[in-house]
PDB file of C-alpha atoms in Angstrom:
ATOM      1  CA  MET Z  52      11.839 -43.114 121.944  1.00  0.00           C
ATOM      2  CA  LEU Z  53       8.871 -40.637 121.675  1.00  0.00           C
ATOM      3  CA  LYS Z  54       5.839 -42.180 123.488  1.00  0.00           C
ATOM      4  CA  THR Z  55       3.667 -41.997 120.138  1.00  0.00           C
ATOM      5  CA  GLU Z  56       6.222 -44.072 118.467  1.00  0.00           C
ATOM      6  CA  ALA Z  57       6.980 -46.783 121.351  1.00  0.00           C
ATOM      7  CA  PRO Z  58       5.465 -50.352 120.873  1.00  0.00           C
ATOM      8  CA  SER Z  59       2.492 -50.830 122.907  1.00  0.00           C
ATOM      9  CA  PRO Z  60       3.110 -54.050 125.334  1.00  0.00           C
ATOM     10  CA  LEU Z  61      -0.784 -54.475 125.304  1.00  0.00           C
ATOM     11  CA  TYR Z  62      -0.784 -55.394 121.511  1.00  0.00           C
ATOM     12  CA  ALA Z  63       2.474 -57.401 121.117  1.00  0.00           C
ATOM     13  CA  GLU Z  64       0.578 -60.052 119.223  1.00  0.00           C
ATOM     14  CA  LEU Z  65      -1.864 -58.097 117.376  1.00  0.00           C
ATOM     15  CA  ASP Z  66      -1.440 -59.821 114.067  1.00  0.00           C
ATOM     16  CA  LEU Z  67      -2.565 -63.042 115.860  1.00  0.00           C
ATOM     17  CA  LEU Z  68      -5.905 -61.884 117.083  1.00  0.00           C
ATOM     18  CA  PRO Z  69      -9.120 -63.452 115.565  1.00  0.00           C
ATOM     19  CA  LEU Z  70     -10.786 -60.528 113.574  1.00  0.00           C
ATOM     20  CA  PRO Z  71     -13.537 -59.841 116.193  1.00  0.00           C
ATOM     21  CA  ALA Z  72     -10.925 -59.273 118.596  1.00  0.00           C
ATOM     22  CA  LEU Z  73      -8.478 -57.169 116.225  1.00  0.00           C
ATOM     23  CA  VAL Z  74     -11.395 -54.885 115.448  1.00  0.00           C
ATOM     24  CA  ALA Z  75     -12.494 -54.608 119.282  1.00  0.00           C
ATOM     25  CA  ALA Z  76      -8.859 -53.765 120.068  1.00  0.00           C
ATOM     26  CA  LEU Z  77      -8.459 -51.355 117.333  1.00  0.00           C
ATOM     27  CA  VAL Z  78     -11.953 -49.514 118.404  1.00  0.00           C
ATOM     28  CA  GLY Z  79     -11.235 -49.878 122.182  1.00  0.00           C
ATOM     29  CA  ASP Z  80      -7.823 -48.124 122.133  1.00  0.00           C
ATOM     30  CA  GLN Z  81      -9.623 -44.881 120.807  1.00  0.00           C
ATOM     31  CA  PHE Z  82     -11.216 -44.285 124.098  1.00  0.00           C
ATOM     32  CA  GLY Z  83      -7.684 -43.088 125.090  1.00  0.00           C
ATOM     33  CA  ALA Z  84      -8.051 -40.162 122.857  1.00  0.00           C
ATOM     34  CA  VAL Z  85     -11.015 -39.071 124.650  1.00  0.00           C
ATOM     35  CA  GLU Z  86      -9.255 -39.056 128.090  1.00  0.00           C
ATOM     36  CA  ALA Z  87      -6.337 -37.296 126.399  1.00  0.00           C
ATOM     37  CA  VAL Z  88      -8.469 -34.336 125.264  1.00  0.00           C
ATOM     38  CA  ARG Z  89     -10.270 -34.365 128.549  1.00  0.00           C
ATOM     39  CA  ALA Z  90      -7.154 -33.994 130.562  1.00  0.00           C
ATOM     40  CA  ALA Z  91      -6.091 -31.217 127.989  1.00  0.00           C
ATOM     41  CA  ALA Z  92      -9.552 -29.308 128.647  1.00  0.00           C
ATOM     42  CA  PRO Z  93      -7.887 -26.461 130.655  1.00  0.00           C
ATOM     43  CA  ALA Z  94      -5.198 -25.862 128.033  1.00  0.00           C
ATOM     44  CA  ILE Z  95      -7.917 -25.807 125.261  1.00  0.00           C
ATOM     45  CA  ALA Z  96     -10.017 -23.160 127.259  1.00  0.00           C
ATOM     46  CA  ALA Z  97      -7.104 -21.061 127.725  1.00  0.00           C
ATOM     47  CA  ALA Z  98      -6.351 -21.072 123.901  1.00  0.00           C
ATOM     48  CA  VAL Z  99      -9.932 -19.970 123.087  1.00  0.00           C
ATOM     49  CA  ALA Z 100      -9.720 -17.296 125.531  1.00  0.00           C
ATOM     50  CA  ALA Z 101      -6.476 -16.100 124.020  1.00  0.00           C
ATOM     51  CA  ALA Z 102      -7.696 -16.476 120.552  1.00  0.00           C
ATOM     52  CA  LEU Z 103     -10.798 -14.681 120.898  1.00  0.00           C
ATOM     53  CA  PRO Z 104      -9.910 -11.001 121.240  1.00  0.00           C
ATOM     54  CA  ARG Z 105      -7.348 -11.227 118.305  1.00  0.00           C
ATOM     55  CA  ILE Z 106     -10.097 -13.228 115.992  1.00  0.00           C
ATOM     56  CA  ALA Z 107     -12.744 -10.620 117.165  1.00  0.00           C
ATOM     57  CA  ALA Z 108     -10.378  -7.678 115.977  1.00  0.00           C
ATOM     58  CA  GLY Z 109     -10.307  -9.325 112.341  1.00  0.00           C
ATOM     59  CA  GLY Z 110      -7.598 -12.085 112.730  1.00  0.00           C
ATOM     60  CA  ARG Z 111      -7.479 -15.226 110.927  1.00  0.00           C
ATOM     61  CA  LEU Z 112      -7.044 -18.806 111.889  1.00  0.00           C
ATOM     62  CA  ILE Z 113      -4.347 -20.569 110.348  1.00  0.00           C
ATOM     63  CA  TYR Z 114      -3.758 -24.302 110.689  1.00  0.00           C
ATOM     64  CA  VAL Z 115      -0.307 -25.620 110.024  1.00  0.00           C
ATOM     65  CA  GLY Z 116       0.726 -29.150 109.877  1.00  0.00           C
ATOM     66  CA  ALA Z 117       1.840 -32.004 108.229  1.00  0.00           C
ATOM     67  CA  GLY Z 118       0.535 -35.492 107.159  1.00  0.00           C
ATOM     68  CA  THR Z 119      -2.529 -36.536 108.905  1.00  0.00           C
ATOM     69  CA  SER Z 120      -2.100 -33.402 111.556  1.00  0.00           C
ATOM     70  CA  GLY Z 121      -1.862 -31.131 108.633  1.00  0.00           C
ATOM     71  CA  ARG Z 122      -4.959 -32.745 106.878  1.00  0.00           C
ATOM     72  CA  LEU Z 123      -7.016 -32.464 110.081  1.00  0.00           C
ATOM     73  CA  GLY Z 124      -6.086 -28.862 110.451  1.00  0.00           C
ATOM     74  CA  VAL Z 125      -7.239 -28.178 106.873  1.00  0.00           C
ATOM     75  CA  LEU Z 126     -10.673 -29.996 107.573  1.00  0.00           C
ATOM     76  CA  ASP Z 127     -11.334 -28.039 110.441  1.00  0.00           C
ATOM     77  CA  GLY Z 128     -10.910 -24.936 108.712  1.00  0.00           C
ATOM     78  CA  VAL Z 129     -12.593 -25.856 105.689  1.00  0.00           C
ATOM     79  CA  GLU Z 130     -15.775 -26.781 107.664  1.00  0.00           C
ATOM     80  CA  LEU Z 131     -16.166 -23.509 109.474  1.00  0.00           C
ATOM     81  CA  TYR Z 132     -17.670 -21.966 106.253  1.00  0.00           C
ATOM     82  CA  PRO Z 133     -20.789 -24.203 106.035  1.00  0.00           C
ATOM     83  CA  THR Z 134     -21.270 -24.534 109.739  1.00  0.00           C
ATOM     84  CA  PHE Z 135     -20.755 -20.994 110.987  1.00  0.00           C
ATOM     85  CA  SER Z 136     -20.594 -18.824 107.694  1.00  0.00           C
ATOM     86  CA  TRP Z 137     -16.909 -17.963 108.717  1.00  0.00           C
ATOM     87  CA  PRO Z 138     -15.328 -16.204 105.890  1.00  0.00           C
ATOM     88  CA  ARG Z 139     -12.970 -18.767 103.827  1.00  0.00           C
ATOM     89  CA  GLU Z 140     -10.252 -15.945 103.817  1.00  0.00           C
ATOM     90  CA  ARG Z 141     -10.119 -16.106 107.455  1.00  0.00           C
ATOM     91  CA  ALA Z 142      -9.289 -19.907 107.872  1.00  0.00           C
ATOM     92  CA  LEU Z 143      -6.039 -20.812 106.067  1.00  0.00           C
ATOM     93  CA  GLY Z 144      -4.409 -24.293 105.881  1.00  0.00           C
ATOM     94  CA  VAL Z 145      -0.416 -24.535 105.611  1.00  0.00           C
ATOM     95  CA  LEU Z 146       0.356 -28.105 104.596  1.00  0.00           C
ATOM     96  CA  ALA Z 147       3.669 -29.542 104.307  1.00  0.00           C
ATOM     97  CA  GLY Z 148       4.138 -30.097 100.609  1.00  0.00           C
ATOM     98  CA  GLY Z 149       1.446 -27.868  99.647  1.00  0.00           C
ATOM     99  CA  ARG Z 150      -2.131 -28.519  98.363  1.00  0.00           C
ATOM    100  CA  GLN Z 151      -1.001 -31.889  96.778  1.00  0.00           C
ATOM    101  CA  ALA Z 152      -0.267 -33.281 100.110  1.00  0.00           C
ATOM    102  CA  MET Z 153      -3.950 -33.190 101.048  1.00  0.00           C
ATOM    103  CA  PHE Z 154      -4.459 -36.029  98.593  1.00  0.00           C
ATOM    104  CA  GLU Z 155      -0.919 -37.891  98.657  1.00  0.00           C
ATOM    105  CA  ALA Z 156       2.238 -38.266 100.722  1.00  0.00           C
ATOM    106  CA  VAL Z 157       4.770 -35.644  99.540  1.00  0.00           C
ATOM    107  CA  GLU Z 158       8.231 -37.246 100.896  1.00  0.00           C
ATOM    108  CA  GLY Z 159      10.405 -35.182 102.679  1.00  0.00           C
ATOM    109  CA  ALA Z 160       8.457 -32.028 102.995  1.00  0.00           C
ATOM    110  CA  GLU Z 161       7.819 -32.197 106.761  1.00  0.00           C
ATOM    111  CA  ASP Z 162      11.536 -32.136 107.155  1.00  0.00           C
ATOM    112  CA  ASP Z 163      12.172 -28.640 105.829  1.00  0.00           C
ATOM    113  CA  ARG Z 164      12.196 -26.053 108.851  1.00  0.00           C
ATOM    114  CA  ALA Z 165      12.811 -23.228 106.474  1.00  0.00           C
ATOM    115  CA  GLU Z 166       9.842 -24.042 104.281  1.00  0.00           C
ATOM    116  CA  GLY Z 167       7.671 -23.897 107.344  1.00  0.00           C
ATOM    117  CA  ALA Z 168       8.664 -20.575 108.202  1.00  0.00           C
ATOM    118  CA  ALA Z 169       8.472 -19.267 104.684  1.00  0.00           C
ATOM    119  CA  GLN Z 170       4.967 -20.904 104.033  1.00  0.00           C
ATOM    120  CA  LEU Z 171       3.556 -18.798 107.115  1.00  0.00           C
ATOM    121  CA  ARG Z 172       5.422 -15.583 106.145  1.00  0.00           C
ATOM    122  CA  ALA Z 173       3.695 -16.031 102.668  1.00  0.00           C
ATOM    123  CA  CYS Z 174       0.371 -15.781 104.358  1.00  0.00           C
ATOM    124  CA  ALA Z 175       1.307 -12.256 105.633  1.00  0.00           C
ATOM    125  CA  ALA Z 176       0.394 -13.405 108.963  1.00  0.00           C
ATOM    126  CA  GLY Z 177       0.360 -10.642 111.839  1.00  0.00           C
ATOM    127  CA  PRO Z 178      -0.528  -9.843 115.448  1.00  0.00           C
ATOM    128  CA  ASN Z 179      -4.125 -10.543 115.264  1.00  0.00           C
ATOM    129  CA  ASP Z 180      -3.829 -13.986 113.565  1.00  0.00           C
ATOM    130  CA  VAL Z 181      -4.073 -17.316 115.430  1.00  0.00           C
ATOM    131  CA  VAL Z 182      -1.773 -20.097 114.223  1.00  0.00           C
ATOM    132  CA  VAL Z 183      -2.515 -23.495 115.166  1.00  0.00           C
ATOM    133  CA  LEU Z 184       0.275 -25.850 114.827  1.00  0.00           C
ATOM    134  CA  LEU Z 185      -0.366 -29.430 114.979  1.00  0.00           C
ATOM    135  CA  ALA Z 186       2.367 -32.308 115.247  1.00  0.00           C
ATOM    136  CA  ALA Z 187       1.818 -35.702 116.843  1.00  0.00           C
ATOM    137  CA  SER Z 188       5.598 -36.062 117.612  1.00  0.00           C
ATOM    138  CA  GLY Z 189       5.748 -32.469 118.470  1.00  0.00           C
ATOM    139  CA  THR Z 190       9.040 -32.276 116.838  1.00  0.00           C
ATOM    140  CA  THR Z 191       8.245 -32.004 113.055  1.00  0.00           C
ATOM    141  CA  PRO Z 192      10.803 -29.674 111.578  1.00  0.00           C
ATOM    142  CA  PHE Z 193       8.063 -27.756 108.941  1.00  0.00           C
ATOM    143  CA  VAL Z 194       5.752 -27.073 111.821  1.00  0.00           C
ATOM    144  CA  LEU Z 195       8.627 -25.890 114.404  1.00  0.00           C
ATOM    145  CA  GLY Z 196       9.707 -23.660 111.536  1.00  0.00           C
ATOM    146  CA  ALA Z 197       6.405 -22.205 111.282  1.00  0.00           C
ATOM    147  CA  LEU Z 198       6.374 -21.810 114.786  1.00  0.00           C
ATOM    148  CA  ASP Z 199       9.248 -19.563 114.613  1.00  0.00           C
ATOM    149  CA  ALA Z 200       7.779 -17.540 112.104  1.00  0.00           C
ATOM    150  CA  ALA Z 201       4.540 -17.352 114.159  1.00  0.00           C
ATOM    151  CA  ARG Z 202       6.654 -16.035 117.214  1.00  0.00           C
ATOM    152  CA  ALA Z 203       8.732 -13.555 115.190  1.00  0.00           C
ATOM    153  CA  LEU Z 204       5.523 -12.090 113.583  1.00  0.00           C
ATOM    154  CA  ALA Z 205       3.673 -11.745 116.857  1.00  0.00           C
ATOM    155  CA  CYS Z 206       0.863 -14.026 115.977  1.00  0.00           C
ATOM    156  CA  LEU Z 207      -0.486 -16.095 118.868  1.00  0.00           C
ATOM    157  CA  ALA Z 208       0.851 -19.586 118.597  1.00  0.00           C
ATOM    158  CA  ILE Z 209      -1.091 -22.592 119.695  1.00  0.00           C
ATOM    159  CA  GLY Z 210       0.930 -25.775 119.608  1.00  0.00           C
ATOM    160  CA  ILE Z 211      -0.829 -29.165 119.695  1.00  0.00           C
ATOM    161  CA  ALA Z 212       1.214 -32.453 120.315  1.00  0.00           C
ATOM    162  CA  ASN Z 213       0.894 -35.800 121.503  1.00  0.00           C
ATOM    163  CA  ASN Z 214       4.107 -36.148 123.400  1.00  0.00           C
ATOM    164  CA  PRO Z 215       4.564 -34.567 126.980  1.00  0.00           C
ATOM    165  CA  GLY Z 216       7.551 -31.994 126.835  1.00  0.00           C
ATOM    166  CA  ALA Z 217       7.537 -31.835 123.122  1.00  0.00           C
ATOM    167  CA  PRO Z 218       9.358 -28.702 121.645  1.00  0.00           C
ATOM    168  CA  LEU Z 219       5.962 -27.606 119.955  1.00  0.00           C
ATOM    169  CA  VAL Z 220       4.146 -27.483 123.100  1.00  0.00           C
ATOM    170  CA  ARG Z 221       7.087 -26.041 125.244  1.00  0.00           C
ATOM    171  CA  ASP Z 222       7.916 -23.135 122.898  1.00  0.00           C
ATOM    172  CA  ALA Z 223       4.353 -22.041 121.693  1.00  0.00           C
ATOM    173  CA  ASP Z 224       2.355 -19.393 123.459  1.00  0.00           C
ATOM    174  CA  ILE Z 225      -0.242 -21.910 124.331  1.00  0.00           C
ATOM    175  CA  GLY Z 226       0.558 -25.532 124.467  1.00  0.00           C
ATOM    176  CA  ILE Z 227      -1.813 -28.390 124.532  1.00  0.00           C
ATOM    177  CA  THR Z 228      -0.656 -31.854 125.144  1.00  0.00           C
ATOM    178  CA  LEU Z 229      -2.766 -34.528 124.170  1.00  0.00           C
ATOM    179  CA  ASP Z 230      -1.014 -37.659 125.819  1.00  0.00           C
ATOM    180  CA  THR Z 231      -2.416 -40.487 123.894  1.00  0.00           C
ATOM    181  CA  GLY Z 232       0.632 -42.834 124.640  1.00  0.00           C
ATOM    182  CA  PRO Z 233       1.661 -45.710 122.331  1.00  0.00           C
ATOM    183  CA  GLU Z 234      -0.579 -46.725 119.354  1.00  0.00           C
ATOM    184  CA  VAL Z 235      -2.246 -50.064 118.658  1.00  0.00           C
ATOM    185  CA  ILE Z 236      -0.194 -50.445 115.535  1.00  0.00           C
ATOM    186  CA  SER Z 237       3.535 -48.654 116.592  1.00  0.00           C
ATOM    187  CA  GLY Z 238       3.860 -45.484 115.375  1.00  0.00           C
ATOM    188  CA  SER Z 239       0.774 -44.918 113.407  1.00  0.00           C
ATOM    189  CA  THR Z 240      -0.288 -41.678 114.912  1.00  0.00           C
ATOM    190  CA  ARG Z 241      -3.165 -41.475 112.537  1.00  0.00           C
ATOM    191  CA  LEU Z 242      -5.026 -43.720 115.096  1.00  0.00           C
ATOM    192  CA  LYS Z 243      -5.577 -42.721 118.471  1.00  0.00           C
ATOM    193  CA  ALA Z 244      -3.323 -39.388 118.281  1.00  0.00           C
ATOM    194  CA  GLY Z 245      -5.118 -38.262 115.247  1.00  0.00           C
ATOM    195  CA  THR Z 246      -8.403 -39.052 116.720  1.00  0.00           C
ATOM    196  CA  ALA Z 247      -7.440 -36.796 119.826  1.00  0.00           C
ATOM    197  CA  GLN Z 248      -6.301 -34.024 117.471  1.00  0.00           C
ATOM    198  CA  LYS Z 249      -9.766 -33.889 115.540  1.00  0.00           C
ATOM    199  CA  ILE Z 250     -11.617 -33.841 119.040  1.00  0.00           C
ATOM    200  CA  ALA Z 251      -9.433 -31.015 120.189  1.00  0.00           C
ATOM    201  CA  LEU Z 252      -9.879 -28.989 116.977  1.00  0.00           C
ATOM    202  CA  ASN Z 253     -13.458 -29.687 117.004  1.00  0.00           C
ATOM    203  CA  THR Z 254     -13.541 -28.286 120.647  1.00  0.00           C
ATOM    204  CA  PHE Z 255     -11.323 -25.471 119.978  1.00  0.00           C
ATOM    205  CA  SER Z 256     -12.834 -24.017 116.772  1.00  0.00           C
ATOM    206  CA  SER Z 257     -16.706 -24.607 118.216  1.00  0.00           C
ATOM    207  CA  ALA Z 258     -15.924 -23.107 121.410  1.00  0.00           C
ATOM    208  CA  LEU Z 259     -14.478 -19.930 119.481  1.00  0.00           C
ATOM    209  CA  MET Z 260     -17.617 -19.789 117.103  1.00  0.00           C
ATOM    210  CA  VAL Z 261     -20.041 -20.014 120.214  1.00  0.00           C
ATOM    211  CA  ARG Z 262     -18.222 -17.011 121.755  1.00  0.00           C
ATOM    212  CA  LEU Z 263     -18.554 -15.118 118.625  1.00  0.00           C
ATOM    213  CA  ASN Z 264     -22.194 -15.535 118.727  1.00  0.00           C
ATOM    214  CA  LYS Z 265     -22.373 -18.065 116.037  1.00  0.00           C
ATOM    215  CA  VAL Z 266     -24.827 -20.068 118.242  1.00  0.00           C
ATOM    216  CA  TYR Z 267     -28.171 -19.453 119.872  1.00  0.00           C
ATOM    217  CA  GLY Z 268     -28.745 -21.938 122.760  1.00  0.00           C
ATOM    218  CA  ASN Z 269     -27.162 -25.031 121.043  1.00  0.00           C
ATOM    219  CA  LEU Z 270     -28.603 -24.041 117.603  1.00  0.00           C
ATOM    220  CA  MET Z 271     -26.324 -23.155 114.871  1.00  0.00           C
ATOM    221  CA  VAL Z 272     -27.990 -20.191 113.679  1.00  0.00           C
ATOM    222  CA  ASP Z 273     -25.197 -18.754 111.530  1.00  0.00           C
ATOM    223  CA  LEU Z 274     -24.892 -21.811 109.237  1.00  0.00           C
ATOM    224  CA  LYS Z 275     -24.449 -21.138 105.269  1.00  0.00           C
ATOM    225  CA  PRO Z 276     -26.947 -22.853 103.562  1.00  0.00           C
ATOM    226  CA  THR Z 277     -25.099 -24.230 100.517  1.00  0.00           C
ATOM    227  CA  ASN Z 278     -27.024 -27.307  99.601  1.00  0.00           C
ATOM    228  CA  ALA Z 279     -30.500 -28.565  99.851  1.00  0.00           C
ATOM    229  CA  LYS Z 280     -29.787 -30.413 103.211  1.00  0.00           C
ATOM    230  CA  LEU Z 281     -28.677 -27.275 104.878  1.00  0.00           C
ATOM    231  CA  LEU Z 282     -31.597 -25.265 103.322  1.00  0.00           C
ATOM    232  CA  ARG Z 283     -33.938 -27.683 105.129  1.00  0.00           C
ATOM    233  CA  ARG Z 284     -31.856 -27.341 108.395  1.00  0.00           C
ATOM    234  CA  ALA Z 285     -32.262 -23.593 108.188  1.00  0.00           C
ATOM    235  CA  VAL Z 286     -35.879 -24.013 108.145  1.00  0.00           C
ATOM    236  CA  ALA Z 287     -36.012 -26.682 110.942  1.00  0.00           C
ATOM    237  CA  LEU Z 288     -33.748 -24.546 113.000  1.00  0.00           C
ATOM    238  CA  THR Z 289     -35.974 -21.523 112.379  1.00  0.00           C
ATOM    239  CA  MET Z 290     -39.051 -23.265 113.548  1.00  0.00           C
ATOM    240  CA  HIS Z 291     -37.357 -24.665 116.344  1.00  0.00           C
ATOM    241  CA  ALA Z 292     -36.128 -21.256 117.723  1.00  0.00           C
ATOM    242  CA  THR Z 293     -39.341 -19.532 116.881  1.00  0.00           C
ATOM    243  CA  GLY Z 294     -42.225 -21.959 117.157  1.00  0.00           C
ATOM    244  CA  ALA Z 295     -43.259 -20.663 113.597  1.00  0.00           C
ATOM    245  CA  ASP Z 296     -44.842 -22.964 111.032  1.00  0.00           C
ATOM    246  CA  GLU Z 297     -42.782 -24.036 108.215  1.00  0.00           C
ATOM    247  CA  ALA Z 298     -44.577 -21.716 105.761  1.00  0.00           C
ATOM    248  CA  SER Z 299     -43.669 -18.676 108.084  1.00  0.00           C
ATOM    249  CA  ALA Z 300     -40.161 -19.789 108.472  1.00  0.00           C
ATOM    250  CA  ARG Z 301     -39.371 -20.209 104.997  1.00  0.00           C
ATOM    251  CA  GLY Z 302     -41.094 -17.011 104.048  1.00  0.00           C
ATOM    252  CA  ALA Z 303     -38.943 -15.133 106.742  1.00  0.00           C
ATOM    253  CA  LEU Z 304     -35.847 -17.004 105.550  1.00  0.00           C
ATOM    254  CA  GLU Z 305     -36.289 -16.198 101.753  1.00  0.00           C
ATOM    255  CA  GLN Z 306     -36.474 -12.339 102.768  1.00  0.00           C
ATOM    256  CA  CYS Z 307     -32.839 -12.523 104.235  1.00  0.00           C
ATOM    257  CA  HIS Z 308     -31.242 -14.992 101.864  1.00  0.00           C
ATOM    258  CA  PHE Z 309     -31.746 -17.781 104.565  1.00  0.00           C
ATOM    259  CA  HIS Z 310     -29.845 -16.199 107.227  1.00  0.00           C
ATOM    260  CA  VAL Z 311     -31.330 -18.041 110.191  1.00  0.00           C
ATOM    261  CA  LYS Z 312     -30.219 -15.532 112.694  1.00  0.00           C
ATOM    262  CA  VAL Z 313     -32.122 -12.741 111.245  1.00  0.00           C
ATOM    263  CA  ALA Z 314     -35.291 -14.557 110.484  1.00  0.00           C
ATOM    264  CA  ILE Z 315     -35.431 -15.877 114.361  1.00  0.00           C
ATOM    265  CA  VAL Z 316     -35.123 -12.300 115.404  1.00  0.00           C
ATOM    266  CA  ALA Z 317     -37.704 -10.988 112.792  1.00  0.00           C
ATOM    267  CA  LEU Z 318     -40.195 -13.699 113.713  1.00  0.00           C
ATOM    268  CA  SER Z 319     -39.604 -13.543 117.320  1.00  0.00           C
ATOM    269  CA  ARG Z 320     -39.969  -9.705 117.714  1.00  0.00           C
ATOM    270  CA  GLN Z 321     -42.472  -9.502 114.925  1.00  0.00           C
ATOM    271  CA  VAL Z 322     -40.316  -6.795 113.296  1.00  0.00           C
ATOM    272  CA  THR Z 323     -39.024  -6.436 109.454  1.00  0.00           C
ATOM    273  CA  ILE Z 324     -36.047  -8.192 108.213  1.00  0.00           C
ATOM    274  CA  ASP Z 325     -34.311  -4.692 108.205  1.00  0.00           C
ATOM    275  CA  GLN Z 326     -35.036  -4.079 111.817  1.00  0.00           C
ATOM    276  CA  ALA Z 327     -34.123  -7.574 112.675  1.00  0.00           C
ATOM    277  CA  GLN Z 328     -30.835  -6.920 110.931  1.00  0.00           C
ATOM    278  CA  ARG Z 329     -30.213  -3.502 112.879  1.00  0.00           C
ATOM    279  CA  LEU Z 330     -31.020  -5.385 116.310  1.00  0.00           C
ATOM    280  CA  LEU Z 331     -28.291  -8.022 115.498  1.00  0.00           C
ATOM    281  CA  ALA Z 332     -25.930  -5.253 114.533  1.00  0.00           C
ATOM    282  CA  GLY Z 333     -26.458  -3.441 117.450  1.00  0.00           C
ATOM    283  CA  ALA Z 334     -26.036  -6.606 119.726  1.00  0.00           C
ATOM    284  CA  ALA Z 335     -22.595  -7.853 118.266  1.00  0.00           C
ATOM    285  CA  GLY Z 336     -24.583 -10.615 116.312  1.00  0.00           C
ATOM    286  CA  SER Z 337     -25.944 -12.060 119.136  1.00  0.00           C
ATOM    287  CA  VAL Z 338     -29.406 -13.505 118.862  1.00  0.00           C
ATOM    288  CA  ARG Z 339     -30.145 -13.875 122.654  1.00  0.00           C
ATOM    289  CA  ALA Z 340     -29.090 -10.065 123.047  1.00  0.00           C
ATOM    290  CA  ALA Z 341     -31.170  -8.761 120.232  1.00  0.00           C
ATOM    291  CA  LEU Z 342     -34.281 -10.553 121.247  1.00  0.00           C
ATOM    292  CA  ALA Z 343     -33.710  -8.840 124.807  1.00  0.00           C
ATOM    293  CA  SER Z 344     -32.901  -5.502 123.565  1.00  0.00           C
TER     294      SER Z 344
END
């Protein structure tokens, strides 16, 4: 039996626990997710290092999964646009059962290995693309089929699973094992296993974006201000980075369509918006390098 499917001896009488103890057990078990990701940190760092040159060369992030794992992959990709202005067409989600499966279970879709391969090929994936394949079990046929196709198409295949020695981890270019063990509720990998996957995805994509100069210090200076909250955040970030007052920060942002990077360089270097844009272009989008040039 897979570790993720095995009944945990710690919670054999879960249904008998008083409500406070039940909630405490469900919460407490989640700490195992953090420890699992911590143990996998070297493998995650290796994945970022391998992905960086392909993404910098114009490649895409393609997330593949089924059920909870697939939905978590879609979520990570979707959030890259507002957070880092990452182009939507460069973060794709391949979900067993298609778009419908984001909102409801599509029975049997995860069991079709050929369909996983076909869906990845339909993305016209190639050598610069980074395919992030997720499956708690590490044995999901749909995901393994996509892995077959990723390898055949010379993509970088990153396999993330929650069982040591799983085929997905073993056969990927870079395997990441999040060894979360048995769940509080036997086999419910939307719990601790899913939490570990979410942390690992956050870490992988965020580290990648930092290395792509989407962050200055620890400020998200390449956000896409698509709503009132993010517009306010753009102003606050510009003020924090430059020491400018709100009116000056907002004025600079309005001139560059609320591109925080450009406003920071323009205000800090006391140059025009056009000059700030040229400085950033010459520094590969790095605010720090543009300010030092």
